[in-house]
């Protein structure tokens, strides 16, 4: 029987953002229409949390581990207008100029993307993210053109209603094809243990 599981993953592509347009009193978010973030060169997101050991009998008797989400960054060739206006809340004037207001809070959003694998593509989804403003930087053109990139610092937090932080699936899973249509909802179901 041929191996159908990934041994390795590599690359990143198909970054999509779902702006959170509102959150009700119970913490359930409403996700807006997804838009693409083309030109992604890197996603680097590290787990956040802590572990606290409890010692008894001269050994770590119990270790409590907390999950407070993730933090990291995404690097793209250029930031699309949808992200500037729907997430960072910049205002585009009738003359085409973008304005950033220091008193306006950026919106939360969900972010989906995928990694290539040796057997299957793996898709990831973070349900509740917040991004900082990107830096403004460039450098002189020399004998060859080196494209600029834009880095967004991200925090991925648990959802307020069910504490779900992220999801992932692979080609062939039921949720795979609709991954970029809307964030897949968590429905707890029993999974039979493999013998």
mmCIF file of C-alpha atoms in Angstrom:
data_model
loop_
_atom_site.group_PDB
_atom_site.id
_atom_site.type_symbol
_atom_site.label_atom_id
_atom_site.label_comp_id
_atom_site.label_asym_id
_atom_site.label_seq_id
_atom_site.Cartn_x
_atom_site.Cartn_y
_atom_site.Cartn_z
ATOM 1 C CA UNK A 1 0.000 0.000 0.000
ATOM 2 C CA UNK A 2 1.427 3.381 -1.027
ATOM 3 C CA UNK A 3 2.252 5.954 1.644
ATOM 4 C CA UNK A 4 -0.314 8.770 1.582
ATOM 5 C CA UNK A 5 0.951 10.722 4.594
ATOM 6 C CA UNK A 6 3.314 13.667 4.421
ATOM 7 C CA UNK A 7 6.885 13.134 5.483
ATOM 8 C CA UNK A 8 7.740 16.799 4.875
ATOM 9 C CA UNK A 9 6.017 20.108 4.236
ATOM 10 C CA UNK A 10 7.499 23.145 2.522
ATOM 11 C CA UNK A 11 6.541 26.425 0.901
ATOM 12 C CA UNK A 12 3.563 28.640 1.638
ATOM 13 C CA UNK A 13 0.805 29.892 -0.657
ATOM 14 C CA UNK A 14 -2.896 30.761 -0.911
ATOM 15 C CA UNK A 15 -2.971 33.160 2.037
ATOM 16 C CA UNK A 16 -6.536 34.373 2.573
ATOM 17 C CA UNK A 17 -7.978 36.755 5.160
ATOM 18 C CA UNK A 18 -11.527 36.774 6.556
ATOM 19 C CA UNK A 19 -12.223 40.128 8.266
ATOM 20 C CA UNK A 20 -14.246 39.792 11.478
ATOM 21 C CA UNK A 21 -17.062 42.279 10.955
ATOM 22 C CA UNK A 22 -18.678 41.863 14.382
ATOM 23 C CA UNK A 23 -18.678 39.729 17.531
ATOM 24 C CA UNK A 24 -21.898 39.109 19.461
ATOM 25 C CA UNK A 25 -22.363 39.222 23.237
ATOM 26 C CA UNK A 26 -21.503 35.513 23.558
ATOM 27 C CA UNK A 27 -18.258 35.938 21.620
ATOM 28 C CA UNK A 28 -19.384 34.417 18.300
ATOM 29 C CA UNK A 29 -17.614 36.215 15.434
ATOM 30 C CA UNK A 30 -19.164 37.099 12.087
ATOM 31 C CA UNK A 31 -16.650 36.631 9.284
ATOM 32 C CA UNK A 32 -16.765 38.788 6.173
ATOM 33 C CA UNK A 33 -15.919 37.698 2.649
ATOM 34 C CA UNK A 34 -12.417 36.304 2.251
ATOM 35 C CA UNK A 35 -9.824 38.060 0.142
ATOM 36 C CA UNK A 36 -6.428 36.840 -1.054
ATOM 37 C CA UNK A 37 -3.039 38.074 0.176
ATOM 38 C CA UNK A 38 -0.905 37.230 -2.888
ATOM 39 C CA UNK A 39 2.877 37.258 -2.908
ATOM 40 C CA UNK A 40 3.495 35.597 0.461
ATOM 41 C CA UNK A 41 7.167 34.760 1.004
ATOM 42 C CA UNK A 42 7.064 33.555 4.617
ATOM 43 C CA UNK A 43 4.757 32.664 7.496
ATOM 44 C CA UNK A 44 6.416 32.280 10.902
ATOM 45 C CA UNK A 45 4.069 31.821 13.857
ATOM 46 C CA UNK A 46 5.223 30.556 17.258
ATOM 47 C CA UNK A 47 3.141 29.035 20.043
ATOM 48 C CA UNK A 48 2.467 31.228 23.086
ATOM 49 C CA UNK A 49 1.786 29.984 26.605
ATOM 50 C CA UNK A 50 3.622 28.680 29.624
ATOM 51 C CA UNK A 51 4.207 25.550 31.643
ATOM 52 C CA UNK A 52 4.182 25.538 35.437
ATOM 53 C CA UNK A 53 5.539 22.451 37.193
ATOM 54 C CA UNK A 54 4.165 21.306 40.557
ATOM 55 C CA UNK A 55 6.761 19.370 42.540
ATOM 56 C CA UNK A 56 5.991 16.499 44.885
ATOM 57 C CA UNK A 57 7.961 13.441 45.932
ATOM 58 C CA UNK A 58 11.108 15.251 44.800
ATOM 59 C CA UNK A 59 10.002 15.299 41.156
ATOM 60 C CA UNK A 60 7.731 17.256 38.813
ATOM 61 C CA UNK A 61 4.435 15.682 39.911
ATOM 62 C CA UNK A 62 2.196 17.657 37.570
ATOM 63 C CA UNK A 63 2.868 20.240 34.850
ATOM 64 C CA UNK A 64 0.127 22.708 33.970
ATOM 65 C CA UNK A 65 0.381 23.995 30.392
ATOM 66 C CA UNK A 66 -1.503 27.069 29.145
ATOM 67 C CA UNK A 67 -2.357 27.859 25.532
ATOM 68 C CA UNK A 68 -2.713 31.590 24.889
ATOM 69 C CA UNK A 69 -2.456 31.321 21.111
ATOM 70 C CA UNK A 70 0.405 32.231 18.802
ATOM 71 C CA UNK A 71 2.467 35.198 17.724
ATOM 72 C CA UNK A 72 4.690 35.782 14.737
ATOM 73 C CA UNK A 73 4.693 37.365 11.332
ATOM 74 C CA UNK A 74 3.703 37.050 7.710
ATOM 75 C CA UNK A 75 5.796 38.541 4.918
ATOM 76 C CA UNK A 76 4.209 39.521 1.591
ATOM 77 C CA UNK A 77 5.353 41.289 -1.550
ATOM 78 C CA UNK A 78 2.745 44.031 -1.120
ATOM 79 C CA UNK A 79 -0.227 44.586 1.159
ATOM 80 C CA UNK A 80 -3.530 44.535 -0.759
ATOM 81 C CA UNK A 81 -6.068 47.341 -0.537
ATOM 82 C CA UNK A 82 -8.578 45.051 1.188
ATOM 83 C CA UNK A 83 -6.201 44.487 4.092
ATOM 84 C CA UNK A 84 -5.398 48.179 4.384
ATOM 85 C CA UNK A 85 -9.046 49.230 4.463
ATOM 86 C CA UNK A 86 -10.903 46.292 6.037
ATOM 87 C CA UNK A 87 -8.322 45.213 8.641
ATOM 88 C CA UNK A 88 -5.944 48.124 9.287
ATOM 89 C CA UNK A 89 -8.893 50.502 8.810
ATOM 90 C CA UNK A 90 -7.107 52.995 6.586
ATOM 91 C CA UNK A 91 -9.483 55.300 4.715
ATOM 92 C CA UNK A 92 -9.167 55.722 0.966
ATOM 93 C CA UNK A 93 -10.240 59.141 -0.263
ATOM 94 C CA UNK A 94 -12.051 59.858 -3.525
ATOM 95 C CA UNK A 95 -8.667 61.016 -4.867
ATOM 96 C CA UNK A 96 -7.120 57.582 -4.173
ATOM 97 C CA UNK A 97 -5.033 58.588 -1.148
ATOM 98 C CA UNK A 98 -4.918 56.293 1.905
ATOM 99 C CA UNK A 99 -5.150 57.882 5.354
ATOM 100 C CA UNK A 100 -4.118 56.238 8.625
ATOM 101 C CA UNK A 101 -5.799 57.515 11.795
ATOM 102 C CA UNK A 102 -4.005 56.921 15.119
ATOM 103 C CA UNK A 103 -7.340 56.718 16.993
ATOM 104 C CA UNK A 104 -8.751 53.870 14.877
ATOM 105 C CA UNK A 105 -8.326 50.311 16.147
ATOM 106 C CA UNK A 106 -7.455 47.616 13.550
ATOM 107 C CA UNK A 107 -10.027 44.871 13.044
ATOM 108 C CA UNK A 108 -9.593 41.238 14.023
ATOM 109 C CA UNK A 109 -9.552 38.626 11.268
ATOM 110 C CA UNK A 110 -9.146 34.936 10.489
ATOM 111 C CA UNK A 111 -6.252 33.862 8.289
ATOM 112 C CA UNK A 112 -5.941 30.721 6.151
ATOM 113 C CA UNK A 113 -2.991 29.440 4.138
ATOM 114 C CA UNK A 114 -1.431 26.222 2.933
ATOM 115 C CA UNK A 115 1.883 24.371 2.848
ATOM 116 C CA UNK A 116 2.985 22.025 0.095
ATOM 117 C CA UNK A 117 3.757 18.460 1.170
ATOM 118 C CA UNK A 118 5.463 15.496 -0.412
ATOM 119 C CA UNK A 119 2.082 13.715 -0.535
ATOM 120 C CA UNK A 120 -0.678 16.205 0.327
ATOM 121 C CA UNK A 121 -1.141 19.940 0.640
ATOM 122 C CA UNK A 122 -1.902 20.952 4.226
ATOM 123 C CA UNK A 123 -4.204 23.891 4.939
ATOM 124 C CA UNK A 124 -4.122 25.942 8.146
ATOM 125 C CA UNK A 125 -6.576 28.396 9.686
ATOM 126 C CA UNK A 126 -6.165 30.799 12.607
ATOM 127 C CA UNK A 127 -9.598 31.964 13.793
ATOM 128 C CA UNK A 128 -8.885 35.263 15.570
ATOM 129 C CA UNK A 129 -5.864 37.358 14.618
ATOM 130 C CA UNK A 130 -4.721 40.914 15.083
ATOM 131 C CA UNK A 131 -1.958 42.620 13.091
ATOM 132 C CA UNK A 132 0.289 45.592 13.727
ATOM 133 C CA UNK A 133 0.977 48.229 11.088
ATOM 134 C CA UNK A 134 3.815 47.391 8.685
ATOM 135 C CA UNK A 135 7.021 49.406 8.512
ATOM 136 C CA UNK A 136 7.666 51.694 5.546
ATOM 137 C CA UNK A 137 11.047 50.889 3.983
ATOM 138 C CA UNK A 138 12.860 50.609 0.675
ATOM 139 C CA UNK A 139 16.370 50.987 -0.693
ATOM 140 C CA UNK A 140 18.051 52.366 -3.754
ATOM 141 C CA UNK A 141 18.001 50.408 -6.998
ATOM 142 C CA UNK A 142 21.417 49.074 -8.003
ATOM 143 C CA UNK A 143 22.490 46.897 -10.941
ATOM 144 C CA UNK A 144 19.668 44.462 -10.185
ATOM 145 C CA UNK A 145 16.205 44.964 -8.758
ATOM 146 C CA UNK A 146 15.559 43.434 -5.343
ATOM 147 C CA UNK A 147 11.825 43.536 -4.568
ATOM 148 C CA UNK A 148 10.726 45.017 -1.249
ATOM 149 C CA UNK A 149 8.629 42.946 1.112
ATOM 150 C CA UNK A 150 6.192 43.957 3.851
ATOM 151 C CA UNK A 151 6.107 42.200 7.203
ATOM 152 C CA UNK A 152 3.021 42.141 9.391
ATOM 153 C CA UNK A 153 3.409 41.151 13.044
ATOM 154 C CA UNK A 154 0.532 38.885 14.063
ATOM 155 C CA UNK A 155 -1.098 37.672 17.256
ATOM 156 C CA UNK A 156 -3.437 34.677 16.943
ATOM 157 C CA UNK A 157 -5.812 34.376 19.903
ATOM 158 C CA UNK A 158 -8.462 31.851 20.993
ATOM 159 C CA UNK A 159 -12.009 32.585 19.881
ATOM 160 C CA UNK A 160 -14.083 34.092 22.681
ATOM 161 C CA UNK A 161 -17.018 31.693 22.308
ATOM 162 C CA UNK A 162 -15.326 28.292 22.190
ATOM 163 C CA UNK A 163 -11.596 28.920 22.813
ATOM 164 C CA UNK A 164 -10.634 27.351 19.458
ATOM 165 C CA UNK A 165 -7.347 28.833 18.213
ATOM 166 C CA UNK A 166 -6.581 27.077 14.941
ATOM 167 C CA UNK A 167 -7.500 24.257 12.599
ATOM 168 C CA UNK A 168 -5.740 22.304 9.868
ATOM 169 C CA UNK A 169 -6.628 19.689 7.283
ATOM 170 C CA UNK A 170 -5.140 17.911 4.278
ATOM 171 C CA UNK A 171 -6.257 17.047 0.761
ATOM 172 C CA UNK A 172 -9.000 14.450 0.913
ATOM 173 C CA UNK A 173 -10.489 15.703 4.203
ATOM 174 C CA UNK A 174 -14.136 16.779 4.049
ATOM 175 C CA UNK A 175 -13.458 20.433 4.919
ATOM 176 C CA UNK A 176 -10.564 20.837 2.460
ATOM 177 C CA UNK A 177 -12.395 22.099 -0.636
ATOM 178 C CA UNK A 178 -14.342 24.817 1.187
ATOM 179 C CA UNK A 179 -11.365 26.043 3.246
ATOM 180 C CA UNK A 180 -11.241 29.491 1.623
ATOM 181 C CA UNK A 181 -15.021 29.960 1.418
ATOM 182 C CA UNK A 182 -15.615 30.525 5.142
ATOM 183 C CA UNK A 183 -13.846 29.460 8.351
ATOM 184 C CA UNK A 184 -14.832 25.889 9.162
ATOM 185 C CA UNK A 185 -16.914 25.671 12.328
ATOM 186 C CA UNK A 186 -15.889 23.382 15.146
ATOM 187 C CA UNK A 187 -18.455 20.711 15.920
ATOM 188 C CA UNK A 188 -17.349 18.273 18.623
ATOM 189 C CA UNK A 189 -17.822 14.679 17.514
ATOM 190 C CA UNK A 190 -16.343 11.461 18.827
ATOM 191 C CA UNK A 191 -13.513 9.989 16.782
ATOM 192 C CA UNK A 192 -13.065 6.232 16.974
ATOM 193 C CA UNK A 193 -9.641 5.231 18.258
ATOM 194 C CA UNK A 194 -7.550 3.199 15.820
ATOM 195 C CA UNK A 195 -6.671 -0.298 16.949
#
